[in-house]
């Protein structure tokens, strides 16, 4: 019989969203509930520690910023696909999250008079990226993790890999997981749950994401009957360092960095004459892709083409003070110092706008189960996220879902979970995969998956390419995850990589189907064969459901409150 661990609230994922949720669940229950936080990596190695440039919030209304302006910038940035009520909630609650973090010890960067400093970011009409040098994610995570440790009713399961959700017709019941240290299989039983497992960017080879961002939580939700929403919208950040793909924060352009092509031309004046390098990411990424396509890029020894991000005119002092991490990254990974040399950059996979279908409260269609952070599609990002709005979203909906999950758990009794699902999950993992047979190398399959996504579901897409990619992914789905070579139980990364690959293939198919069906261009989804936005047909969210015949697409309306869609110019 599988060993069972019981909590009142189970949080899957310990990035900014998961940690913020844990604190709020603990506070809302006045320490009465037991809260389990499960993470496949140590909490402080969660992808969120990579966030660099800032968290968006309106703080300086006396200087001209306003909630209204942040709301409008976000909706326009989303190419009008964001749910406007959700954006309004994000923007109204983000400032209090900044001050809350401050009270928990966050070392925000400051101006000389002690005010919190804010820098400019793409698509924002006012500098509202609240930052801590260029290590905002690391400091936010440190602050949240330290705060969690003060609550004795929050228990961490570091390096436990969740394999599936336990859901019955009444609602959420728990999850199954492997303790990586021993390889043992457990069932978690809980009254309420929160999926906070982050994005799916490792579907691509050139990505800013941590290697742990493999879509597990999205696939778990999908397998449990929850639709995934707007998955075709994958963000490509304009400035990934060549050839590693490590991010060079948009804060570098916010602080004055410029983009230059092989001819020495500051090309953004052709694409976003007013905002230039501070246009939204979809537009700047496409501009770089066009420059490269038209032969204005440089070529790296790796074969990757790129343009230059030039910071030299900012001066050594500013670079050292405000952009010290990216300077170190350039020196360590590329052997160049941005004080003296331009940085080679190109567009890079960076963010998943879609995710687990959730309403404005972060509630999924399964009772007792919420989703927060990048894993959730509450729809504040629509077709293109503005930089700094993700960490803000993680904080705001971490708080909202933590509170709601705690309230729910206090009002409900613990129910038995579906033992049959636990048994079949254990069989799937240990009988079919761990003791399975086959010759296929999962790492080759993963590389083929990445190549397919890089080639056909990138900045520019076509119906033909997406159709071809779908065929390839369906073949890969049948070839993959039959067995593992490594039969040790302790820290068997071969096994977890195979499980991750299964999730990635499932989610890739949904990305491709949504992109293939959407015969328009909106935000980050640009179809060369349908280059215009088509509000008549496509001002709607995509929902992908699992059926016995594979994924099935459906659609639901976008919530428009104050801003009717208009042409987007910058
Ligand atoms: C380099 C970089 C810089 C960025 N900079 C900024 C920025 O300046 N401002 C901004 O707003 N946004 C930024 N972003 C985006 C932002 O960092 C992320 O969207 C955000 O941190 C996601 O946080 P999260 O809590 O949703 O998930 P994550 O931090 O991705 O955490 C996911 C968690 O889920 C766990 N997990 C996943 N699968 C499983 C499983 N099977 N079992 C158990 N646990 C699991 C992981 O262990 C982890 O704890 C940046 C992104 C990148 C890549």
Coordinates of C-alpha atoms and ligand atoms in Angstrom, one line a residue:
X1 CA 0.0 0.0 0.0
X2 CA 1.4 3.4 -1.0
X3 CA 2.3 5.5 2.0
X4 CA 0.1 8.6 2.4
X5 CA 1.2 12.1 3.7
X6 CA -1.7 14.3 4.8
X7 CA -1.9 18.1 4.7
X8 CA -4.8 20.6 4.7
X9 CA -3.4 22.6 1.8
X10 CA -1.0 21.2 -0.8
X11 CA 1.0 23.6 -2.9
X12 CA 2.8 22.1 -5.9
X13 CA 5.7 24.4 -6.8
X14 CA 7.9 26.7 -4.7
X15 CA 8.7 29.6 -7.0
X16 CA 7.5 33.1 -6.2
X17 CA 3.8 32.1 -6.7
X18 CA 4.1 28.9 -4.5
X19 CA 5.9 30.6 -1.7
X20 CA 3.7 33.6 -1.6
X21 CA 0.7 31.2 -1.5
X22 CA 2.1 29.3 1.4
X23 CA 2.6 32.4 3.5
X24 CA -1.0 33.6 2.8
X25 CA -2.5 30.2 3.5
X26 CA -0.7 30.1 6.8
X27 CA -1.7 33.7 7.7
X28 CA -5.4 33.1 6.7
X29 CA -5.6 30.0 8.8
X30 CA -3.8 31.7 11.8
X31 CA -1.4 28.8 11.9
X32 CA -4.2 26.2 12.2
X33 CA -3.8 24.5 8.9
X34 CA -1.0 22.3 7.8
X35 CA 0.5 23.4 4.5
X36 CA 2.7 21.2 2.4
X37 CA 4.9 22.7 -0.3
X38 CA 6.3 20.2 -2.8
X39 CA 9.1 21.1 -5.3
X40 CA 11.1 18.9 -7.6
X41 CA 14.1 21.1 -6.9
X42 CA 15.2 22.8 -3.7
X43 CA 12.8 25.7 -3.2
X44 CA 15.7 28.2 -3.6
X45 CA 16.6 26.6 -7.0
X46 CA 13.1 27.3 -8.4
X47 CA 13.2 29.0 -11.7
X48 CA 12.0 32.3 -10.1
X49 CA 15.4 33.0 -8.8
X50 CA 16.4 33.9 -12.4
X51 CA 14.1 36.9 -12.6
X52 CA 16.3 39.9 -13.2
X53 CA 14.8 43.3 -14.1
X54 CA 11.9 44.1 -11.9
X55 CA 8.3 43.8 -10.6
X56 CA 5.7 46.1 -12.1
X57 CA 3.7 48.3 -9.8
X58 CA 2.4 51.8 -9.7
X59 CA 4.2 53.5 -6.8
X60 CA 5.0 57.1 -7.9
X61 CA 1.6 58.7 -8.7
X62 CA 3.0 62.1 -7.7
X63 CA 5.3 61.8 -10.7
X64 CA 2.6 61.1 -13.2
X65 CA 2.1 57.3 -13.1
X66 CA -1.4 55.9 -12.5
X67 CA -3.2 52.6 -12.1
X68 CA -5.2 53.5 -15.2
X69 CA -2.0 53.8 -17.2
X70 CA -0.6 50.5 -16.0
X71 CA -3.9 48.8 -16.8
X72 CA -4.0 50.3 -20.3
X73 CA -0.4 49.5 -21.1
X74 CA -0.9 45.8 -20.1
X75 CA -4.1 45.5 -22.2
X76 CA -2.5 47.1 -25.2
X77 CA 0.6 45.0 -24.7
X78 CA -1.6 41.9 -24.6
X79 CA -2.9 42.8 -28.1
X80 CA -6.3 43.0 -26.4
X81 CA -6.5 39.3 -25.5
X82 CA -6.1 39.9 -21.7
X83 CA -9.2 39.7 -19.6
X84 CA -9.5 43.3 -18.6
X85 CA -11.1 42.7 -15.1
X86 CA -8.1 40.5 -14.3
X87 CA -5.6 43.1 -15.4
X88 CA -7.4 45.6 -13.2
X89 CA -7.1 43.4 -10.2
X90 CA -3.4 42.7 -10.9
X91 CA -2.6 46.4 -11.2
X92 CA -4.6 47.4 -8.1
X93 CA -3.0 44.8 -5.9
X94 CA 0.6 44.9 -7.1
X95 CA 1.7 48.0 -5.1
X96 CA 0.7 46.5 -1.8
X97 CA 2.7 43.4 -2.7
X98 CA 5.8 45.6 -3.1
X99 CA 5.3 47.1 0.3
X100 CA 4.6 43.7 1.8
X101 CA 7.8 42.4 0.5
X102 CA 9.6 45.5 1.8
X103 CA 8.2 44.7 5.3
X104 CA 9.4 41.1 5.1
X105 CA 13.0 42.4 4.3
X106 CA 13.3 42.8 0.5
X107 CA 16.3 44.9 -0.3
X108 CA 14.7 47.0 -3.0
X109 CA 17.0 49.4 -4.9
X110 CA 16.4 53.0 -3.8
X111 CA 16.9 56.6 -5.0
X112 CA 19.2 58.9 -3.1
X113 CA 16.3 60.3 -1.0
X114 CA 15.3 56.7 0.1
X115 CA 12.3 56.3 -2.2
X116 CA 11.9 52.9 -4.0
X117 CA 13.6 53.2 -7.3
X118 CA 11.8 52.2 -10.5
X119 CA 13.2 51.6 -14.0
X120 CA 11.7 51.7 -17.5
X121 CA 10.6 48.5 -19.2
X122 CA 9.3 47.6 -22.7
X123 CA 5.6 48.5 -23.4
X124 CA 5.2 50.4 -20.1
X125 CA 4.5 54.1 -20.6
X126 CA 6.1 55.0 -17.2
X127 CA 9.1 53.6 -15.3
X128 CA 7.4 51.2 -12.9
X129 CA 9.7 48.2 -12.7
X130 CA 10.6 48.0 -9.0
X131 CA 14.0 46.3 -8.8
X132 CA 16.9 45.1 -6.7
X133 CA 19.8 45.6 -9.0
X134 CA 19.3 43.0 -11.7
X135 CA 18.6 40.2 -9.3
X136 CA 14.9 40.8 -8.4
X137 CA 13.9 37.2 -8.5
X138 CA 16.7 36.0 -6.3
X139 CA 15.9 38.6 -3.6
X140 CA 12.2 38.1 -3.8
X141 CA 12.7 34.3 -3.4
X142 CA 15.1 34.8 -0.5
X143 CA 12.6 37.1 1.2
X144 CA 9.7 34.8 0.7
X145 CA 11.5 31.7 1.6
X146 CA 12.9 33.2 4.8
X147 CA 9.4 34.4 5.7
X148 CA 8.0 30.9 5.1
X149 CA 10.5 29.5 7.5
X150 CA 9.0 31.6 10.2
X151 CA 5.7 29.7 10.0
X152 CA 5.9 26.4 11.7
X153 CA 2.9 25.0 9.9
X154 CA 4.5 25.2 6.4
X155 CA 6.4 22.0 5.6
X156 CA 8.7 21.8 2.6
X157 CA 9.3 18.7 0.5
X158 CA 12.4 19.7 -1.4
X159 CA 13.3 17.5 -4.4
X160 CA 10.0 15.6 -4.5
X161 CA 8.6 15.1 -8.0
X162 CA 4.9 15.3 -8.3
X163 CA 3.6 12.9 -11.0
X164 CA -0.1 13.5 -11.1
X165 CA -3.1 15.0 -9.4
X166 CA -5.7 13.1 -7.5
X167 CA -9.1 14.3 -8.5
X168 CA -12.6 12.7 -8.3
X169 CA -16.0 14.0 -9.3
X170 CA -16.3 16.0 -6.0
X171 CA -13.0 17.8 -6.5
X172 CA -9.3 17.9 -5.6
X173 CA -8.1 15.2 -3.3
X174 CA -4.3 15.3 -3.5
X175 CA -1.3 14.3 -5.7
X176 CA 1.2 11.5 -6.2
X177 CA 4.9 12.1 -5.9
X178 CA 8.3 10.5 -6.0
X179 CA 10.8 11.3 -3.2
X180 CA 13.9 11.7 -5.4
X181 CA 16.3 10.9 -2.6
X182 CA 14.9 7.4 -2.2
X183 CA 12.9 6.8 -5.3
X184 CA 9.9 5.9 -3.1
X185 CA 6.4 6.7 -4.3
X186 CA 3.9 8.5 -2.1
X187 CA 0.4 9.9 -2.1
X188 CA -0.3 13.3 -0.7
X189 CA -3.8 13.8 0.6
X190 CA -5.1 17.3 1.0
X191 CA -8.4 19.3 1.1
X192 CA -7.2 22.1 -1.2
X193 CA -4.4 22.4 -3.7
X194 CA -2.6 25.0 -5.7
X195 CA -0.7 24.4 -8.9
X196 CA 2.3 26.7 -9.0
X197 CA 4.6 24.8 -11.3
X198 CA 5.8 27.6 -13.6
X199 CA 6.0 27.7 -17.4
X200 CA 6.8 25.4 -20.3
X201 CA 9.7 27.1 -22.0
X202 CA 12.0 24.1 -22.2
X203 CA 10.0 22.9 -25.2
X204 CA 12.6 25.0 -27.1
X205 CA 16.3 24.6 -27.2
X206 CA 17.2 28.3 -27.1
X207 CA 15.5 29.4 -24.0
X208 CA 16.1 31.6 -21.0
X209 CA 14.3 29.1 -18.7
X210 CA 15.8 26.9 -16.1
X211 CA 16.0 23.3 -17.2
X212 CA 13.3 22.4 -14.7
X213 CA 10.6 24.4 -16.6
X214 CA 9.2 21.4 -18.3
X215 CA 5.4 21.7 -18.3
X216 CA 4.8 19.0 -15.7
X217 CA 2.1 20.9 -13.9
X218 CA 0.3 21.9 -17.1
X219 CA 0.2 18.3 -18.3
X220 CA -1.0 17.1 -14.9
X221 CA -3.9 19.5 -14.9
X222 CA -4.7 18.5 -18.5
X223 CA -4.7 14.8 -17.7
X224 CA -7.0 15.5 -14.7
X225 CA -9.5 17.0 -17.1
X226 CA -8.7 20.8 -16.7
X227 CA -8.4 22.6 -20.0
X228 CA -5.2 24.5 -20.9
X229 CA -5.8 28.0 -22.2
X230 CA -4.1 30.1 -24.9
X231 CA -1.1 27.8 -25.1
X232 CA -0.2 29.0 -28.6
X233 CA 1.1 32.3 -27.1
X234 CA 4.7 31.7 -26.3
X235 CA 6.8 34.8 -25.6
X236 CA 10.2 35.3 -27.3
X237 CA 12.3 37.8 -25.4
X238 CA 14.4 40.0 -27.7
X239 CA 17.7 39.6 -25.9
X240 CA 19.1 36.2 -25.2
X241 CA 22.8 36.0 -24.9
X242 CA 24.4 34.1 -27.9
X243 CA 25.1 31.2 -27.8
X244 CA 23.8 30.2 -24.4
X245 CA 20.4 31.8 -24.4
X246 CA 20.9 33.2 -20.9
X247 CA 18.7 36.3 -20.5
X248 CA 20.0 39.8 -20.8
X249 CA 17.3 41.7 -18.9
X250 CA 15.1 44.2 -20.6
X251 CA 16.2 46.5 -17.7
X252 CA 19.4 46.9 -19.8
X253 CA 17.3 48.6 -22.5
X254 CA 15.2 50.3 -19.8
X255 CA 18.4 51.9 -18.5
X256 CA 19.4 53.1 -22.0
X257 CA 20.9 50.2 -23.9
X258 CA 20.4 50.3 -27.7
X259 CA 20.0 47.6 -30.4
X260 CA 22.3 47.8 -33.5
X261 CA 22.6 45.6 -36.6
X262 CA 25.6 44.7 -38.7
X263 CA 25.5 48.0 -40.5
X264 CA 25.7 49.9 -37.3
X265 CA 22.0 51.0 -37.7
X266 CA 19.8 51.5 -34.7
X267 CA 17.1 49.5 -36.5
X268 CA 14.2 49.8 -33.9
X269 CA 13.4 53.3 -35.4
X270 CA 11.9 51.4 -38.3
X271 CA 9.7 49.2 -36.2
X272 CA 8.6 51.2 -33.2
X273 CA 9.5 54.9 -34.0
X274 CA 8.3 56.3 -30.7
X275 CA 9.3 53.6 -28.2
X276 CA 12.3 52.2 -30.0
X277 CA 14.0 49.5 -27.9
X278 CA 11.3 49.9 -25.3
X279 CA 8.6 48.6 -27.6
X280 CA 6.8 45.5 -26.3
X281 CA 8.7 42.2 -26.5
X282 CA 6.7 40.7 -29.4
X283 CA 7.5 43.7 -31.6
X284 CA 11.2 44.0 -30.7
X285 CA 11.7 40.2 -31.0
X286 CA 10.1 40.2 -34.5
X287 CA 12.2 43.3 -35.4
X288 CA 15.4 41.4 -34.6
X289 CA 14.2 38.3 -36.4
X290 CA 13.5 40.4 -39.5
X291 CA 16.9 42.1 -39.4
X292 CA 18.5 38.7 -39.2
X293 CA 16.3 37.3 -42.0
X294 CA 17.2 40.2 -44.2
X295 CA 20.9 39.7 -43.8
X296 CA 21.7 42.4 -41.3
X297 CA 22.8 40.1 -38.5
X298 CA 26.2 38.9 -37.3
X299 CA 27.0 35.2 -37.3
X300 CA 28.4 33.4 -34.2
X301 CA 30.8 30.4 -34.4
X302 CA 27.8 28.3 -33.1
X303 CA 25.9 29.2 -36.3
X304 CA 23.4 31.4 -34.5
X305 CA 22.8 34.9 -36.0
X306 CA 22.5 37.9 -33.8
X307 CA 22.4 41.7 -33.4
X308 CA 24.3 43.9 -30.9
X309 CA 22.9 45.2 -27.6
X310 CA 25.2 48.2 -26.9
X311 CA 25.4 49.5 -23.3
X312 CA 28.8 51.1 -23.6
X313 CA 27.4 54.7 -23.5
X314 CA 25.9 54.0 -20.0
X315 CA 29.3 54.1 -18.5
X316 CA 31.0 51.7 -16.1
X317 CA 29.5 53.1 -12.9
X318 CA 25.9 52.6 -14.0
X319 CA 26.5 49.2 -15.4
X320 CA 28.2 48.0 -12.3
X321 CA 25.6 49.4 -10.0
X322 CA 22.4 48.5 -11.8
X323 CA 23.3 45.7 -14.2
X324 CA 26.0 43.8 -12.3
X325 CA 24.5 40.3 -12.8
X326 CA 24.2 40.6 -16.6
X327 CA 27.7 42.0 -16.7
X328 CA 29.0 39.0 -14.8
X329 CA 27.0 36.7 -17.1
X330 CA 28.6 38.3 -20.2
X331 CA 32.1 38.0 -18.7
X332 CA 31.6 34.4 -17.4
X333 CA 29.7 32.9 -20.4
X334 CA 31.0 35.0 -23.3
X335 CA 34.3 36.5 -22.2
X336 CA 33.1 40.1 -23.0
X337 CA 32.6 43.0 -20.7
X338 CA 29.6 45.1 -21.6
X339 CA 31.4 48.2 -20.3
X340 CA 33.8 47.9 -23.3
X341 CA 32.0 45.7 -25.9
X342 CA 28.5 45.3 -27.3
X343 CA 26.6 42.1 -26.3
X344 CA 25.6 39.5 -29.0
X345 CA 21.9 38.9 -28.6
X346 CA 18.9 37.3 -30.4
X347 CA 15.3 36.5 -29.6
X348 CA 14.8 33.6 -27.2
X349 CA 12.0 31.6 -25.7
X350 CA 11.1 33.3 -22.4
X351 CA 7.5 33.0 -21.2
X352 CA 4.4 30.9 -21.5
X353 CA 1.4 33.3 -21.7
X354 CA -1.1 30.3 -21.6
X355 CA -1.5 27.8 -18.8
X356 CA -4.0 26.1 -16.6
X357 CA -7.5 27.5 -17.2
X358 CA -8.4 29.5 -14.1
X359 CA -10.9 32.3 -13.4
X360 CA -10.1 35.8 -12.0
X361 CA -9.7 34.2 -8.5
X362 CA -7.2 31.6 -9.8
X363 CA -9.8 28.9 -9.3
X364 CA -9.7 26.0 -11.8
X365 CA -12.8 24.1 -12.9
X366 CA -12.0 21.4 -10.3
X367 CA -13.4 22.3 -6.8
X368 CA -10.7 22.9 -4.2
X369 CA -8.0 23.4 -6.8
X370 CA -6.4 26.7 -7.7
X371 CA -3.6 27.7 -10.1
X372 CA -1.1 30.6 -9.7
X373 CA 2.0 32.1 -11.3
X374 CA 3.2 31.3 -14.7
X375 CA 1.4 27.9 -14.7
X376 CA -1.9 29.6 -14.5
X377 CA -3.7 31.3 -17.3
X378 CA -5.9 33.9 -15.4
X379 CA -5.4 35.9 -18.5
X380 CA -3.6 39.0 -17.6
X381 CA -1.0 38.6 -20.3
X382 CA -3.2 37.8 -23.3
X383 CA -1.2 37.3 -26.4
X384 CA 1.9 39.1 -25.1
X385 CA 3.1 39.8 -21.6
X386 CA 4.7 43.0 -20.6
X387 CA 8.0 42.6 -18.7
X388 CA 7.7 42.9 -14.9
X389 CA 4.1 41.7 -14.9
X390 CA 4.9 38.1 -14.2
X391 CA 6.6 38.4 -10.8
X392 CA 3.7 40.9 -10.0
X393 CA 1.2 38.2 -11.1
X394 CA 2.9 35.5 -9.0
X395 CA 2.8 37.7 -5.9
X396 CA -0.8 38.9 -6.4
X397 CA -2.3 35.5 -7.3
X398 CA 0.0 33.6 -4.9
X399 CA -1.7 35.7 -2.2
X400 CA -5.2 35.4 -3.6
X401 CA -5.1 31.6 -4.1
X402 CA -3.2 30.9 -0.8
X403 CA -6.0 32.8 1.0
X404 CA -8.8 31.0 -0.9
X405 CA -7.3 27.6 -0.6
X406 CA -7.0 28.1 3.2
X407 CA -10.6 29.3 3.6
X408 CA -11.8 26.3 1.6
X409 CA -9.7 23.9 3.6
X410 CA -11.1 25.3 6.9
X411 CA -14.7 24.8 5.7
X412 CA -14.3 21.3 4.3
X413 CA -13.6 17.9 5.8
X414 CA -10.9 15.6 4.5
X415 CA -12.3 13.1 2.0
X416 CA -10.9 9.8 0.8
X417 CA -8.9 10.0 -2.4
X418 CA -9.3 7.8 -5.4
X419 CA -7.0 4.8 -4.5
X420 CA -7.5 3.4 -7.9
X421 CA -5.8 6.4 -9.5
X422 CA -2.8 6.1 -7.1
X423 CA -2.4 2.4 -8.0
X424 CA -2.6 3.1 -11.7
X425 CA -0.1 6.0 -11.5
X426 CA 2.3 3.8 -9.6
X427 CA 1.9 1.1 -12.3
X428 CA 2.4 3.6 -15.1
X429 CA 5.7 4.8 -13.6
X430 CA 7.2 1.7 -12.2
X431 CA 5.8 -1.1 -14.4
X432 CA 5.6 0.7 -17.7
X433 CA 8.6 3.0 -17.5
X434 CA 11.0 1.9 -14.7
X435 CA 10.7 -1.8 -15.6
X436 CA 9.7 -1.1 -19.2
X437 CA 11.6 -2.2 -22.3
X438 CA 12.6 -0.3 -25.4
X439 CA 15.6 1.1 -27.3
X440 CA 14.5 4.7 -27.8
X441 CA 16.8 7.3 -26.2
X442 CA 14.6 9.9 -24.5
X443 CA 17.3 12.6 -24.9
X444 CA 17.3 12.2 -28.6
X445 CA 13.5 12.4 -28.6
X446 CA 13.8 15.6 -26.5
X447 CA 16.2 17.1 -28.9
X448 CA 13.9 16.4 -31.8
X449 CA 11.0 18.0 -29.9
X450 CA 13.1 21.1 -29.3
X451 CA 14.2 21.2 -33.0
X452 CA 10.7 20.9 -34.1
X453 CA 9.4 23.7 -31.9
X454 CA 12.4 26.0 -32.7
X455 CA 11.8 25.5 -36.4
X456 CA 8.1 25.7 -36.7
X457 CA 6.6 27.4 -33.6
X458 CA 9.0 30.3 -33.2
X459 CA 8.6 34.1 -33.8
X460 CA 7.4 33.5 -37.4
X461 CA 4.9 30.7 -38.0
X462 CA 3.0 29.3 -41.0
X463 CA 0.1 26.9 -41.4
X464 CA 2.3 24.5 -43.4
X465 CA 5.1 24.5 -40.8
X466 CA 2.8 24.1 -37.9
X467 CA 1.1 21.2 -39.6
X468 CA 4.4 19.5 -40.3
X469 CA 5.4 20.0 -36.7
X470 CA 2.2 18.4 -35.4
X471 CA 2.9 15.3 -37.5
X472 CA 6.4 15.1 -36.1
X473 CA 5.3 15.6 -32.5
X474 CA 2.6 12.9 -32.8
X475 CA 5.3 10.4 -34.0
X476 CA 7.5 11.4 -31.1
X477 CA 4.7 10.9 -28.7
X478 CA 4.5 7.2 -29.7
X479 CA 8.3 6.8 -29.7
X480 CA 8.9 8.3 -26.3
X481 CA 8.8 7.2 -22.6
X482 CA 8.8 3.4 -22.9
X483 CA 11.7 2.7 -20.5
X484 CA 14.7 4.0 -18.7
X485 CA 18.3 2.8 -18.8
X486 CA 19.1 3.7 -15.2
X487 CA 17.5 1.4 -12.8
X488 CA 18.8 2.9 -9.5
X489 CA 16.1 4.2 -7.3
X490 CA 18.0 7.1 -5.7
X491 CA 18.0 10.4 -7.6
X492 CA 17.0 8.7 -10.9
X493 CA 17.0 11.7 -13.2
X494 CA 16.7 9.4 -16.1
X495 CA 13.2 8.5 -14.8
X496 CA 12.2 12.1 -14.1
X497 CA 13.5 13.2 -17.5
X498 CA 11.3 10.6 -19.1
X499 CA 8.3 11.8 -17.1
X500 CA 9.1 15.4 -18.0
X501 CA 9.4 14.5 -21.7
X502 CA 6.0 12.9 -21.7
X503 CA 4.5 16.1 -20.3
X504 CA 6.4 18.3 -22.8
X505 CA 5.2 16.3 -25.8
X506 CA 1.6 16.5 -24.6
X507 CA 1.9 20.3 -24.1
X508 CA 3.8 20.8 -27.4
X509 CA 0.9 19.2 -29.3
X510 CA -1.5 21.7 -27.7
X511 CA 0.8 24.7 -28.5
X512 CA 1.0 23.5 -32.1
X513 CA -2.8 22.8 -32.5
X514 CA -3.8 26.2 -31.0
X515 CA -1.2 27.9 -33.3
X516 CA -2.3 26.0 -36.3
X517 CA -6.0 26.7 -35.7
X518 CA -5.5 30.4 -35.0
X519 CA -5.4 31.9 -38.5
X520 CA -4.5 35.4 -37.5
X521 CA -1.5 37.3 -36.0
X522 CA -1.9 38.6 -32.5
X523 CA 0.9 39.4 -30.0
X524 CA 3.5 36.8 -29.9
X525 CA 1.7 34.5 -32.3
X526 CA 2.7 35.8 -35.8
X527 CA 1.5 33.8 -38.9
X528 CA 3.3 34.8 -42.1
X529 CA 0.3 33.4 -44.0
X530 CA -2.2 35.5 -41.9
X531 CA -0.2 38.6 -40.9
X532 CA -3.2 40.7 -39.6
X533 CA -5.1 40.5 -36.3
X534 CA -8.7 39.3 -36.9
X535 CA -10.9 40.5 -34.0
X536 CA -14.0 39.3 -35.9
X537 CA -13.0 35.7 -35.7
X538 CA -10.3 35.5 -33.1
X539 CA -10.9 37.8 -30.2
X540 CA -11.3 34.7 -28.0
X541 CA -9.3 32.4 -25.8
X542 CA -8.4 28.9 -26.9
X543 CA -9.2 26.0 -24.6
X544 CA -7.6 22.6 -25.1
X545 CA -9.3 19.6 -23.5
X546 CA -8.1 16.0 -23.3
X547 CA -10.4 13.6 -24.9
X548 CA -10.1 9.9 -25.8
X549 CA -9.2 11.0 -29.3
X550 CA -6.5 13.4 -28.2
X551 CA -6.7 17.2 -27.6
X552 CA -9.8 19.0 -28.6
X553 CA -10.0 22.7 -29.0
X554 CA -12.8 25.0 -27.9
X555 CA -13.0 28.7 -27.3
X556 CA -14.3 31.2 -24.7
X557 CA -14.8 34.9 -24.8
X558 CA -12.4 37.6 -23.7
X559 CA -13.6 39.9 -20.9
X560 CA -13.6 43.5 -22.3
X561 CA -14.5 46.1 -19.7
X562 CA -13.2 49.6 -20.6
X563 CA -10.9 49.3 -23.6
X564 CA -12.2 48.3 -27.1
X565 CA -9.5 46.8 -29.3
X566 CA -7.6 49.2 -31.5
X567 CA -4.6 49.1 -33.8
X568 CA -1.4 48.7 -31.7
X569 CA 1.3 51.2 -32.6
X570 CA 4.4 52.1 -30.5
Ligands
LIG1 C1 15.8 34.8 -17.0 C2 14.5 35.3 -16.6 C3 14.3 36.5 -16.1 C4 13.1 37.0 -15.8 N1 12.9 38.2 -15.2 C5 11.7 38.7 -14.9 C6 11.5 40.0 -14.3 O1 12.5 40.7 -14.1 N2 10.3 40.3 -13.9 C7 9.2 39.5 -14.1 O2 8.1 39.9 -13.8 N3 9.3 38.3 -14.7 C8 10.5 37.8 -15.0 N4 10.7 36.6 -15.6 C9 9.5 35.7 -15.6 C10 9.4 35.1 -14.1 O3 10.6 34.9 -13.6 C11 8.6 33.8 -14.1 O4 7.5 33.9 -14.9 C12 8.2 33.5 -12.7 O5 9.3 33.6 -11.8 C13 7.5 32.1 -12.5 O6 7.3 31.9 -11.2 P1 6.4 30.7 -10.7 O7 6.3 30.8 -9.2 O8 5.1 30.7 -11.5 O9 7.1 29.4 -11.1 P2 8.7 28.9 -11.1 O10 9.6 29.9 -10.4 O11 9.0 28.5 -12.4 O12 8.6 27.6 -10.1 C14 8.0 26.4 -10.5 C15 8.0 25.5 -9.3 O13 7.3 24.3 -9.6 C16 8.1 23.2 -9.2 N5 7.7 22.1 -10.1 C17 7.6 22.0 -11.4 N6 7.2 20.8 -11.8 C18 7.2 20.0 -10.7 C19 6.9 18.7 -10.4 N7 6.6 17.8 -11.3 N8 6.9 18.3 -9.1 C20 7.2 19.1 -8.1 N9 7.5 20.4 -8.3 C21 7.5 20.9 -9.6 C22 9.5 23.7 -9.4 O14 10.4 22.9 -8.6 C23 9.4 25.1 -8.9 O15 9.5 25.1 -7.5 C24 11.9 36.1 -16.0 C25 12.1 34.9 -16.5 C26 13.4 34.5 -16.9 C27 13.5 33.1 -17.5

